Amino acid sequence: MESNPERFVRPGVRQLIPYETKHMPECIKLDANENPFPWPVGMQETLFKGKPAFNRYPDGMGQELRTRIAKYTKTSPEGILIGNGSDELIQLILLTFGGLGKSLIIHPPTFGMYQIYARLTETTVVEVPLLNGLDLDTEQMLKAAQAPEAHVVVICNPNNPTGSQFPRDEILRLVRESGKIVVVDEAYAEFSEETLIPESGNYPNLVIMRTFSKAFGMAGLRLGYLIGQPETISLINRVRPPFNVNSFSQKAGILALDYLEEYQNQIDQIKVETQKLQYALKLLPKVTVYPTRANFILFKPEDPDLWASELLKRGFLVRNMGELPILGKCLRISSGMPQENEEFIRAVKEISTRQS
């Protein structure tokens, strides 16, 4: 008897468009908002010397890592939950507070995984587009949050893909007046140097999401964490798999926090390089460049599809964002190494000259 597996797929999954990433190691990668610099000198060697017992399960609660994160963020270990990258943390939040008959409020354009995990947890997505494609529409978000089925609001700050930094007062107003779970995704906070972590002790409905993937250069190890009041974190902990973060990633996270000065130097260099890229793009005719507080830049050439294709021919992988609400078709790049950025600037000048 023939069987078609598609018949058994849940309706929400059947309609799902997967989040696609490109693996092109031969290219200069400017498409994923990563830290392009290698780890600080000595860190990798120290990590490998440690010889973790890979034949044993990791510490399921991640106690040492949580203690170190607590010191870094000036919070308590009880208010921290570690995850297999931010992606898993989004899923855990929606498994806890979302589900059938509940809704998640997002502000497109924003990070695509919020919507994907909403679908997978059968949580309805309510979209409140950014004003002018860049600014938080606080009034409309508050209005949407009044619905009884609205359980979670996600604010990405700085926002991916726009680079916008939303005012802390507006976010705190949402926390206070909505009464719903407000998740602030601060994946790029080390670059903006603004955070709501000090406010987490004041609001039981405020949850901050952070990652080691960006500033700490650990995108390949998948390590993130949540910060909130201990009672709120313990609710999310109920749905966390018992050994969700592997031993190696935990050790790397602990070690990274010993190299804060070295990482700060990298962050400062990335900010300088991002400004250089932004300035170079602004000088080109018929290119709109949006302000950023992160390690990436959203920009809009006259023909973004052609630019993406021409850059790829020259060995540069950039993120073609497609059609964004209000802003239209845009490209996004993150800073590479200084030499790579120089080469990128030469390439876009050449493409721009050929177009005009």
Short mmCIF file of the C-alpha atoms (twelve columns), coordinates in Angstrom:
data_MODEL
# 
_entry.id   MODEL 
# 
loop_
_atom_site.group_PDB 
_atom_site.id 
_atom_site.type_symbol 
_atom_site.label_atom_id 
_atom_site.label_alt_id 
_atom_site.label_comp_id 
_atom_site.label_asym_id 
_atom_site.label_seq_id 
_atom_site.Cartn_x 
_atom_site.Cartn_y 
_atom_site.Cartn_z 
_atom_site.pdbx_PDB_model_num 
ATOM 1   C CA . MET A 1   0.000  0.000  0.000   1 
ATOM 2   C CA . GLU A 2   1.468  3.338  -1.112  1 
ATOM 3   C CA . SER A 3   1.618  6.131  1.425   1 
ATOM 4   C CA . ASN A 4   2.162  9.827  0.827   1 
ATOM 5   C CA . PRO A 5   3.838  11.372 3.928   1 
ATOM 6   C CA . GLU A 6   2.555  14.824 2.938   1 
ATOM 7   C CA . ARG A 7   -0.952 13.716 3.902   1 
ATOM 8   C CA . PHE A 8   0.139  13.508 7.536   1 
ATOM 9   C CA . VAL A 9   1.836  16.918 7.747   1 
ATOM 10  C CA . ARG A 10  0.225  19.436 10.099  1 
ATOM 11  C CA . PRO A 11  -1.544 22.272 8.201   1 
ATOM 12  C CA . GLY A 12  0.692  24.939 9.739   1 
ATOM 13  C CA . VAL A 13  3.825  23.132 8.548   1 
ATOM 14  C CA . ARG A 14  2.389  22.483 5.080   1 
ATOM 15  C CA . GLN A 15  2.148  26.245 4.456   1 
ATOM 16  C CA . LEU A 16  5.507  27.038 6.037   1 
ATOM 17  C CA . ILE A 17  8.282  28.561 3.929   1 
ATOM 18  C CA . PRO A 18  11.581 27.494 5.546   1 
ATOM 19  C CA . TYR A 19  14.142 30.086 6.620   1 
ATOM 20  C CA . GLU A 20  16.833 29.644 3.992   1 
ATOM 21  C CA . THR A 21  20.529 30.296 4.458   1 
ATOM 22  C CA . LYS A 22  23.288 30.082 1.856   1 
ATOM 23  C CA . HIS A 23  26.511 28.190 2.544   1 
ATOM 24  C CA . MET A 24  29.119 29.461 0.087   1 
ATOM 25  C CA . PRO A 25  32.497 29.194 1.819   1 
ATOM 26  C CA . GLU A 26  34.295 30.439 -1.295  1 
ATOM 27  C CA . CYS A 27  32.588 33.859 -0.928  1 
ATOM 28  C CA . ILE A 28  33.281 36.798 1.357   1 
ATOM 29  C CA . LYS A 29  30.357 36.465 3.776   1 
ATOM 30  C CA . LEU A 30  28.637 39.767 4.492   1 
ATOM 31  C CA . ASP A 31  25.137 38.306 4.739   1 
ATOM 32  C CA . ALA A 32  24.726 36.946 8.273   1 
ATOM 33  C CA . ASN A 33  25.595 39.767 10.733  1 
ATOM 34  C CA . GLU A 34  28.471 37.730 12.184  1 
ATOM 35  C CA . ASN A 35  31.632 38.956 13.910  1 
ATOM 36  C CA . PRO A 36  34.248 38.450 11.143  1 
ATOM 37  C CA . PHE A 37  37.239 38.501 13.498  1 
ATOM 38  C CA . PRO A 38  38.837 35.300 14.845  1 
ATOM 39  C CA . TRP A 39  38.553 34.556 18.562  1 
ATOM 40  C CA . PRO A 40  40.910 36.476 20.862  1 
ATOM 41  C CA . VAL A 41  44.469 35.112 20.941  1 
ATOM 42  C CA . GLY A 42  44.787 32.103 23.254  1 
ATOM 43  C CA . MET A 43  41.062 31.527 23.724  1 
ATOM 44  C CA . GLN A 44  40.729 28.604 21.312  1 
ATOM 45  C CA . GLU A 45  43.849 26.900 22.678  1 
ATOM 46  C CA . THR A 46  42.580 27.274 26.266  1 
ATOM 47  C CA . LEU A 47  39.204 25.815 25.290  1 
ATOM 48  C CA . PHE A 48  40.746 22.751 23.642  1 
ATOM 49  C CA . LYS A 49  43.084 22.180 26.601  1 
ATOM 50  C CA . GLY A 50  40.062 21.834 28.873  1 
ATOM 51  C CA . LYS A 51  39.161 18.356 27.525  1 
ATOM 52  C CA . PRO A 52  35.412 18.340 28.302  1 
ATOM 53  C CA . ALA A 53  34.002 14.857 28.963  1 
ATOM 54  C CA . PHE A 54  32.023 14.475 25.735  1 
ATOM 55  C CA . ASN A 55  30.952 10.953 26.759  1 
ATOM 56  C CA . ARG A 56  28.861 12.527 29.533  1 
ATOM 57  C CA . TYR A 57  25.762 14.693 29.296  1 
ATOM 58  C CA . PRO A 58  26.347 18.416 29.844  1 
ATOM 59  C CA . ASP A 59  25.223 20.269 32.951  1 
ATOM 60  C CA . GLY A 60  21.540 20.535 32.081  1 
ATOM 61  C CA . MET A 61  21.057 23.709 34.112  1 
ATOM 62  C CA . GLY A 62  24.281 25.311 32.818  1 
ATOM 63  C CA . GLN A 63  25.080 26.494 36.331  1 
ATOM 64  C CA . GLU A 64  28.629 27.745 35.776  1 
ATOM 65  C CA . LEU A 65  27.712 29.510 32.541  1 
ATOM 66  C CA . ARG A 66  24.645 31.118 34.122  1 
ATOM 67  C CA . THR A 67  26.790 32.332 37.041  1 
ATOM 68  C CA . ARG A 68  29.257 33.925 34.605  1 
ATOM 69  C CA . ILE A 69  26.479 35.512 32.519  1 
ATOM 70  C CA . ALA A 70  24.927 36.861 35.740  1 
ATOM 71  C CA . LYS A 71  28.228 38.569 36.590  1 
ATOM 72  C CA . TYR A 72  28.502 39.992 33.038  1 
ATOM 73  C CA . THR A 73  24.914 41.297 33.020  1 
ATOM 74  C CA . LYS A 74  24.790 42.252 36.734  1 
ATOM 75  C CA . THR A 75  21.759 40.020 37.323  1 
ATOM 76  C CA . SER A 76  21.150 36.797 39.260  1 
ATOM 77  C CA . PRO A 77  21.721 33.251 37.890  1 
ATOM 78  C CA . GLU A 78  18.129 32.343 38.875  1 
ATOM 79  C CA . GLY A 79  16.873 34.873 36.318  1 
ATOM 80  C CA . ILE A 80  18.848 33.349 33.425  1 
ATOM 81  C CA . LEU A 81  17.970 30.512 31.041  1 
ATOM 82  C CA . ILE A 82  20.463 29.312 28.408  1 
ATOM 83  C CA . GLY A 83  19.438 28.068 24.993  1 
ATOM 84  C CA . ASN A 84  20.684 26.541 21.764  1 
ATOM 85  C CA . GLY A 85  20.904 29.940 20.081  1 
ATOM 86  C CA . SER A 86  18.175 32.589 20.078  1 
ATOM 87  C CA . ASP A 87  16.119 30.408 17.741  1 
ATOM 88  C CA . GLU A 88  15.474 27.821 20.433  1 
ATOM 89  C CA . LEU A 89  14.715 30.549 22.974  1 
ATOM 90  C CA . ILE A 90  12.008 32.017 20.717  1 
ATOM 91  C CA . GLN A 91  10.514 28.538 20.419  1 
ATOM 92  C CA . LEU A 92  10.586 28.001 24.205  1 
ATOM 93  C CA . ILE A 93  8.882  31.358 24.835  1 
ATOM 94  C CA . LEU A 94  6.072  30.522 22.404  1 
ATOM 95  C CA . LEU A 95  5.724  26.978 23.742  1 
ATOM 96  C CA . THR A 96  5.228  28.547 27.183  1 
ATOM 97  C CA . PHE A 97  3.026  31.554 26.440  1 
ATOM 98  C CA . GLY A 98  1.699  31.002 22.896  1 
ATOM 99  C CA . GLY A 99  -0.288 28.240 21.215  1 
ATOM 100 C CA . LEU A 100 -3.695 27.754 19.661  1 
ATOM 101 C CA . GLY A 101 -6.020 30.673 20.380  1 
ATOM 102 C CA . LYS A 102 -3.124 32.932 21.499  1 
ATOM 103 C CA . SER A 103 -1.349 35.614 19.467  1 
ATOM 104 C CA . LEU A 104 2.129  37.064 19.055  1 
ATOM 105 C CA . ILE A 105 2.566  40.740 18.117  1 
ATOM 106 C CA . ILE A 106 5.541  41.587 15.892  1 
ATOM 107 C CA . HIS A 107 6.679  44.734 14.044  1 
ATOM 108 C CA . PRO A 108 7.616  43.924 10.431  1 
ATOM 109 C CA . PRO A 109 10.151 44.237 8.978   1 
ATOM 110 C CA . THR A 110 11.860 42.164 11.657  1 
ATOM 111 C CA . PHE A 111 13.634 38.822 12.254  1 
ATOM 112 C CA . GLY A 112 11.845 36.053 10.350  1 
ATOM 113 C CA . MET A 113 12.124 33.317 12.973  1 
ATOM 114 C CA . TYR A 114 9.488  34.918 15.228  1 
ATOM 115 C CA . GLN A 115 6.871  34.199 12.591  1 
ATOM 116 C CA . ILE A 116 8.157  30.686 11.839  1 
ATOM 117 C CA . TYR A 117 8.035  29.571 15.481  1 
ATOM 118 C CA . ALA A 118 4.615  31.164 15.876  1 
ATOM 119 C CA . ARG A 119 3.375  28.975 13.026  1 
ATOM 120 C CA . LEU A 120 4.990  25.865 14.519  1 
ATOM 121 C CA . THR A 121 3.378  26.496 17.913  1 
ATOM 122 C CA . GLU A 122 0.014  27.382 16.295  1 
ATOM 123 C CA . THR A 123 0.275  30.923 17.643  1 
ATOM 124 C CA . THR A 124 -1.489 33.589 15.552  1 
ATOM 125 C CA . VAL A 125 0.780  36.392 14.305  1 
ATOM 126 C CA . VAL A 126 -0.455 39.987 14.553  1 
ATOM 127 C CA . GLU A 127 1.629  42.423 12.519  1 
ATOM 128 C CA . VAL A 128 2.016  46.079 13.455  1 
ATOM 129 C CA . PRO A 129 4.340  47.475 10.740  1 
ATOM 130 C CA . LEU A 130 7.042  49.956 11.684  1 
ATOM 131 C CA . LEU A 131 6.208  53.599 10.943  1 
ATOM 132 C CA . ASN A 132 8.051  54.601 7.744   1 
ATOM 133 C CA . GLY A 133 9.458  51.061 7.859   1 
ATOM 134 C CA . LEU A 134 11.852 52.158 10.618  1 
ATOM 135 C CA . ASP A 135 10.132 53.377 13.813  1 
ATOM 136 C CA . LEU A 136 8.087  51.572 16.441  1 
ATOM 137 C CA . ASP A 137 4.344  52.246 16.230  1 
ATOM 138 C CA . THR A 138 3.853  52.149 19.989  1 
ATOM 139 C CA . GLU A 139 0.218  53.295 19.924  1 
ATOM 140 C CA . GLN A 140 -0.863 50.592 17.475  1 
ATOM 141 C CA . MET A 141 1.125  47.927 19.323  1 
ATOM 142 C CA . LEU A 142 -0.617 48.878 22.570  1 
ATOM 143 C CA . LYS A 143 -3.959 48.742 20.796  1 
ATOM 144 C CA . ALA A 144 -3.159 45.267 19.410  1 
ATOM 145 C CA . ALA A 145 -2.001 44.129 22.869  1 
ATOM 146 C CA . GLN A 146 -5.418 44.936 24.354  1 
ATOM 147 C CA . ALA A 147 -6.890 41.858 22.643  1 
ATOM 148 C CA . PRO A 148 -7.385 39.085 25.245  1 
ATOM 149 C CA . GLU A 149 -5.741 36.520 22.937  1 
ATOM 150 C CA . ALA A 150 -2.570 38.666 22.687  1 
ATOM 151 C CA . HIS A 151 -0.055 37.014 25.000  1 
ATOM 152 C CA . VAL A 152 3.409  37.921 23.658  1 
ATOM 153 C CA . VAL A 153 4.975  41.038 22.072  1 
ATOM 154 C CA . VAL A 154 8.447  40.805 20.514  1 
ATOM 155 C CA . ILE A 155 10.600 43.896 20.019  1 
ATOM 156 C CA . CYS A 156 13.908 43.432 18.197  1 
ATOM 157 C CA . ASN A 157 16.228 46.191 19.434  1 
ATOM 158 C CA . PRO A 158 18.378 47.115 17.519  1 
ATOM 159 C CA . ASN A 159 16.051 45.797 14.850  1 
ATOM 160 C CA . ASN A 160 17.101 43.239 12.264  1 
ATOM 161 C CA . PRO A 161 17.071 44.039 9.304   1 
ATOM 162 C CA . THR A 162 16.687 47.842 9.614   1 
ATOM 163 C CA . GLY A 163 19.330 48.575 12.270  1 
ATOM 164 C CA . SER A 164 16.840 50.867 14.063  1 
ATOM 165 C CA . GLN A 165 17.293 51.517 17.784  1 
ATOM 166 C CA . PHE A 166 13.909 52.015 19.452  1 
ATOM 167 C CA . PRO A 167 13.657 54.404 22.430  1 
ATOM 168 C CA . ARG A 168 13.736 52.618 25.785  1 
ATOM 169 C CA . ASP A 169 10.823 54.738 27.055  1 
ATOM 170 C CA . GLU A 170 8.559  53.446 24.285  1 
ATOM 171 C CA . ILE A 171 9.446  49.825 25.030  1 
ATOM 172 C CA . LEU A 172 8.971  50.303 28.774  1 
ATOM 173 C CA . ARG A 173 5.608  51.918 28.081  1 
ATOM 174 C CA . LEU A 174 4.623  48.744 26.193  1 
ATOM 175 C CA . VAL A 175 5.826  46.644 29.135  1 
ATOM 176 C CA . ARG A 176 3.871  48.710 31.661  1 
ATOM 177 C CA . GLU A 177 0.659  49.385 29.770  1 
ATOM 178 C CA . SER A 178 0.213  46.148 27.781  1 
ATOM 179 C CA . GLY A 179 0.570  43.816 30.764  1 
ATOM 180 C CA . LYS A 180 1.580  41.093 28.252  1 
ATOM 181 C CA . ILE A 181 4.860  39.196 27.993  1 
ATOM 182 C CA . VAL A 182 7.227  41.621 26.247  1 
ATOM 183 C CA . VAL A 183 10.327 39.972 24.803  1 
ATOM 184 C CA . VAL A 184 13.130 42.355 23.830  1 
ATOM 185 C CA . ASP A 185 15.585 40.685 21.455  1 
ATOM 186 C CA . GLU A 186 18.930 42.358 22.131  1 
ATOM 187 C CA . ALA A 187 21.075 40.246 19.805  1 
ATOM 188 C CA . TYR A 188 22.994 43.386 18.730  1 
ATOM 189 C CA . ALA A 189 23.043 45.243 22.058  1 
ATOM 190 C CA . GLU A 190 26.830 44.971 22.406  1 
ATOM 191 C CA . PHE A 191 27.074 47.179 19.298  1 
ATOM 192 C CA . SER A 192 24.399 49.705 20.281  1 
ATOM 193 C CA . GLU A 193 25.589 49.709 23.920  1 
ATOM 194 C CA . GLU A 194 21.997 50.147 25.084  1 
ATOM 195 C CA . THR A 195 20.112 47.531 27.068  1 
ATOM 196 C CA . LEU A 196 16.982 47.067 29.146  1 
ATOM 197 C CA . ILE A 197 18.593 44.400 31.344  1 
ATOM 198 C CA . PRO A 198 18.702 46.748 34.408  1 
ATOM 199 C CA . GLU A 199 14.896 47.072 34.105  1 
ATOM 200 C CA . SER A 200 14.262 43.297 34.149  1 
ATOM 201 C CA . GLY A 201 14.017 43.261 37.938  1 
ATOM 202 C CA . ASN A 202 11.201 45.827 37.840  1 
ATOM 203 C CA . TYR A 203 8.778  44.020 35.529  1 
ATOM 204 C CA . PRO A 204 7.766  40.340 35.751  1 
ATOM 205 C CA . ASN A 205 6.483  40.472 32.133  1 
ATOM 206 C CA . LEU A 206 9.799  41.708 30.646  1 
ATOM 207 C CA . VAL A 207 12.112 39.083 29.113  1 
ATOM 208 C CA . ILE A 208 15.419 40.017 27.475  1 
ATOM 209 C CA . MET A 209 16.981 37.761 24.841  1 
ATOM 210 C CA . ARG A 210 20.757 37.859 24.194  1 
ATOM 211 C CA . THR A 211 23.201 35.812 22.126  1 
ATOM 212 C CA . PHE A 212 26.873 34.844 21.862  1 
ATOM 213 C CA . SER A 213 26.502 34.564 18.060  1 
ATOM 214 C CA . LYS A 214 27.141 38.203 17.180  1 
ATOM 215 C CA . ALA A 215 29.613 40.262 19.225  1 
ATOM 216 C CA . PHE A 216 31.240 37.158 20.759  1 
ATOM 217 C CA . GLY A 217 31.842 35.476 17.398  1 
ATOM 218 C CA . MET A 218 30.186 32.155 18.278  1 
ATOM 219 C CA . ALA A 219 27.588 31.871 15.513  1 
ATOM 220 C CA . GLY A 220 28.811 28.324 14.815  1 
ATOM 221 C CA . LEU A 221 28.287 27.179 18.413  1 
ATOM 222 C CA . ARG A 222 24.624 28.247 18.865  1 
ATOM 223 C CA . LEU A 223 24.480 29.810 22.311  1 
ATOM 224 C CA . GLY A 224 21.957 32.313 23.642  1 
ATOM 225 C CA . TYR A 225 20.267 33.229 26.906  1 
ATOM 226 C CA . LEU A 226 17.175 34.825 28.396  1 
ATOM 227 C CA . ILE A 227 17.093 37.259 31.314  1 
ATOM 228 C CA . GLY A 228 13.990 37.940 33.381  1 
ATOM 229 C CA . GLN A 229 12.591 37.670 36.859  1 
ATOM 230 C CA . PRO A 230 13.285 34.196 38.332  1 
ATOM 231 C CA . GLU A 231 9.568  33.304 38.501  1 
ATOM 232 C CA . THR A 232 9.082  34.133 34.799  1 
ATOM 233 C CA . ILE A 233 12.235 32.262 33.765  1 
ATOM 234 C CA . SER A 234 11.148 29.193 35.772  1 
ATOM 235 C CA . LEU A 235 7.907  29.076 33.737  1 
ATOM 236 C CA . ILE A 236 9.882  28.978 30.471  1 
ATOM 237 C CA . ASN A 237 12.265 26.426 31.991  1 
ATOM 238 C CA . ARG A 238 9.361  23.945 32.204  1 
ATOM 239 C CA . VAL A 239 9.415  23.434 28.418  1 
ATOM 240 C CA . ARG A 240 13.218 23.468 27.989  1 
ATOM 241 C CA . PRO A 241 14.747 20.130 26.908  1 
ATOM 242 C CA . PRO A 242 16.969 18.747 29.701  1 
ATOM 243 C CA . PHE A 243 20.344 19.020 27.875  1 
ATOM 244 C CA . ASN A 244 19.626 21.728 25.328  1 
ATOM 245 C CA . VAL A 245 23.094 23.363 25.343  1 
ATOM 246 C CA . ASN A 246 26.064 21.083 24.693  1 
ATOM 247 C CA . SER A 247 29.178 20.967 26.887  1 
ATOM 248 C CA . PHE A 248 31.477 22.545 24.298  1 
ATOM 249 C CA . SER A 249 29.257 25.607 23.777  1 
ATOM 250 C CA . GLN A 250 28.852 26.055 27.524  1 
ATOM 251 C CA . LYS A 251 32.644 25.961 28.058  1 
ATOM 252 C CA . ALA A 252 33.188 28.414 25.178  1 
ATOM 253 C CA . GLY A 253 30.633 30.831 26.641  1 
ATOM 254 C CA . ILE A 254 32.258 30.690 30.085  1 
ATOM 255 C CA . LEU A 255 35.690 31.279 28.549  1 
ATOM 256 C CA . ALA A 256 34.547 34.142 26.285  1 
ATOM 257 C CA . LEU A 257 33.523 36.160 29.312  1 
ATOM 258 C CA . ASP A 258 37.185 36.112 30.430  1 
ATOM 259 C CA . TYR A 259 38.097 38.001 27.235  1 
ATOM 260 C CA . LEU A 260 35.756 40.982 27.487  1 
ATOM 261 C CA . GLU A 261 38.480 43.564 26.834  1 
ATOM 262 C CA . GLU A 262 39.616 41.783 23.658  1 
ATOM 263 C CA . TYR A 263 36.032 41.451 22.446  1 
ATOM 264 C CA . GLN A 264 35.392 45.128 23.157  1 
ATOM 265 C CA . ASN A 265 38.332 45.990 20.885  1 
ATOM 266 C CA . GLN A 266 36.745 43.871 18.139  1 
ATOM 267 C CA . ILE A 267 33.358 45.554 18.676  1 
ATOM 268 C CA . ASP A 268 35.003 49.001 18.408  1 
ATOM 269 C CA . GLN A 269 36.732 47.979 15.165  1 
ATOM 270 C CA . ILE A 270 33.493 46.581 13.720  1 
ATOM 271 C CA . LYS A 271 31.712 49.862 14.520  1 
ATOM 272 C CA . VAL A 272 34.421 51.853 12.735  1 
ATOM 273 C CA . GLU A 273 34.254 49.529 9.723   1 
ATOM 274 C CA . THR A 274 30.444 49.714 9.637   1 
ATOM 275 C CA . GLN A 275 30.665 53.528 9.568   1 
ATOM 276 C CA . LYS A 276 33.166 53.331 6.676   1 
ATOM 277 C CA . LEU A 277 30.829 51.095 4.689   1 
ATOM 278 C CA . GLN A 278 27.877 53.353 5.440   1 
ATOM 279 C CA . TYR A 279 29.762 56.467 4.344   1 
ATOM 280 C CA . ALA A 280 30.938 54.795 1.103   1 
ATOM 281 C CA . LEU A 281 27.406 53.654 0.226   1 
ATOM 282 C CA . LYS A 282 25.971 57.125 0.944   1 
ATOM 283 C CA . LEU A 283 28.341 58.648 -1.615  1 
ATOM 284 C CA . LEU A 284 26.886 56.493 -4.407  1 
ATOM 285 C CA . PRO A 285 24.114 57.951 -6.567  1 
ATOM 286 C CA . LYS A 286 20.567 56.520 -6.315  1 
ATOM 287 C CA . VAL A 287 21.350 54.505 -3.167  1 
ATOM 288 C CA . THR A 288 19.321 54.987 0.028   1 
ATOM 289 C CA . VAL A 289 21.242 54.018 3.175   1 
ATOM 290 C CA . TYR A 290 19.336 53.585 6.435   1 
ATOM 291 C CA . PRO A 291 20.789 54.533 9.849   1 
ATOM 292 C CA . THR A 292 22.044 51.648 11.986  1 
ATOM 293 C CA . ARG A 293 23.025 50.932 15.589  1 
ATOM 294 C CA . ALA A 294 24.052 47.341 14.845  1 
ATOM 295 C CA . ASN A 295 26.916 45.661 12.929  1 
ATOM 296 C CA . PHE A 296 24.969 45.633 9.650   1 
ATOM 297 C CA . ILE A 297 23.563 48.136 7.161   1 
ATOM 298 C CA . LEU A 298 20.283 48.082 5.264   1 
ATOM 299 C CA . PHE A 299 20.471 49.907 1.939   1 
ATOM 300 C CA . LYS A 300 18.420 50.314 -1.194  1 
ATOM 301 C CA . PRO A 301 20.119 50.625 -4.597  1 
ATOM 302 C CA . GLU A 302 18.047 51.338 -7.697  1 
ATOM 303 C CA . ASP A 303 18.018 47.639 -8.677  1 
ATOM 304 C CA . PRO A 304 18.713 45.507 -5.579  1 
ATOM 305 C CA . ASP A 305 18.362 42.164 -7.410  1 
ATOM 306 C CA . LEU A 306 20.941 43.198 -10.002 1 
ATOM 307 C CA . TRP A 307 23.295 44.452 -7.291  1 
ATOM 308 C CA . ALA A 308 23.035 41.187 -5.337  1 
ATOM 309 C CA . SER A 309 23.784 39.236 -8.510  1 
ATOM 310 C CA . GLU A 310 26.707 41.483 -9.512  1 
ATOM 311 C CA . LEU A 311 28.190 41.307 -6.020  1 
ATOM 312 C CA . LEU A 312 27.939 37.519 -6.018  1 
ATOM 313 C CA . LYS A 313 29.813 37.395 -9.337  1 
ATOM 314 C CA . ARG A 314 32.566 39.354 -7.623  1 
ATOM 315 C CA . GLY A 315 32.614 36.930 -4.670  1 
ATOM 316 C CA . PHE A 316 30.496 38.850 -2.116  1 
ATOM 317 C CA . LEU A 317 27.556 37.156 -0.428  1 
ATOM 318 C CA . VAL A 318 25.029 39.779 0.738   1 
ATOM 319 C CA . ARG A 319 21.493 39.362 2.080   1 
ATOM 320 C CA . ASN A 320 18.788 40.154 -0.457  1 
ATOM 321 C CA . MET A 321 15.879 41.063 1.809   1 
ATOM 322 C CA . GLY A 322 13.325 41.071 -1.009  1 
ATOM 323 C CA . GLU A 323 10.248 43.247 -0.568  1 
ATOM 324 C CA . LEU A 324 10.128 44.831 2.904   1 
ATOM 325 C CA . PRO A 325 6.994  46.587 4.234   1 
ATOM 326 C CA . ILE A 326 7.030  50.279 3.205   1 
ATOM 327 C CA . LEU A 327 10.771 50.247 2.371   1 
ATOM 328 C CA . GLY A 328 10.454 47.984 -0.682  1 
ATOM 329 C CA . LYS A 329 13.332 45.895 -2.063  1 
ATOM 330 C CA . CYS A 330 16.529 46.226 -0.010  1 
ATOM 331 C CA . LEU A 331 19.906 44.602 0.579   1 
ATOM 332 C CA . ARG A 332 21.636 44.082 3.930   1 
ATOM 333 C CA . ILE A 333 25.348 43.735 4.566   1 
ATOM 334 C CA . SER A 334 27.348 43.214 7.730   1 
ATOM 335 C CA . SER A 335 30.913 44.365 8.238   1 
ATOM 336 C CA . GLY A 336 33.658 42.030 7.075   1 
ATOM 337 C CA . MET A 337 37.364 42.232 7.843   1 
ATOM 338 C CA . PRO A 338 38.895 45.643 6.947   1 
ATOM 339 C CA . GLN A 339 40.474 44.365 3.718   1 
ATOM 340 C CA . GLU A 340 37.212 42.668 2.686   1 
ATOM 341 C CA . ASN A 341 35.332 45.906 3.280   1 
ATOM 342 C CA . GLU A 342 37.800 47.822 1.074   1 
ATOM 343 C CA . GLU A 343 37.231 45.277 -1.686  1 
ATOM 344 C CA . PHE A 344 33.450 45.554 -1.220  1 
ATOM 345 C CA . ILE A 345 33.588 49.349 -1.511  1 
ATOM 346 C CA . ARG A 346 35.568 49.051 -4.768  1 
ATOM 347 C CA . ALA A 347 33.005 46.528 -6.067  1 
ATOM 348 C CA . VAL A 348 29.935 48.692 -5.324  1 
ATOM 349 C CA . LYS A 349 31.609 51.747 -6.872  1 
ATOM 350 C CA . GLU A 350 32.206 49.725 -10.021 1 
ATOM 351 C CA . ILE A 351 28.614 48.394 -10.089 1 
ATOM 352 C CA . SER A 352 27.233 51.875 -9.504  1 
ATOM 353 C CA . THR A 353 29.371 53.380 -12.299 1 
ATOM 354 C CA . ARG A 354 28.248 50.687 -14.755 1 
ATOM 355 C CA . GLN A 355 24.571 51.313 -13.911 1 
ATOM 356 C CA . SER A 356 24.705 55.082 -14.374 1 
# 
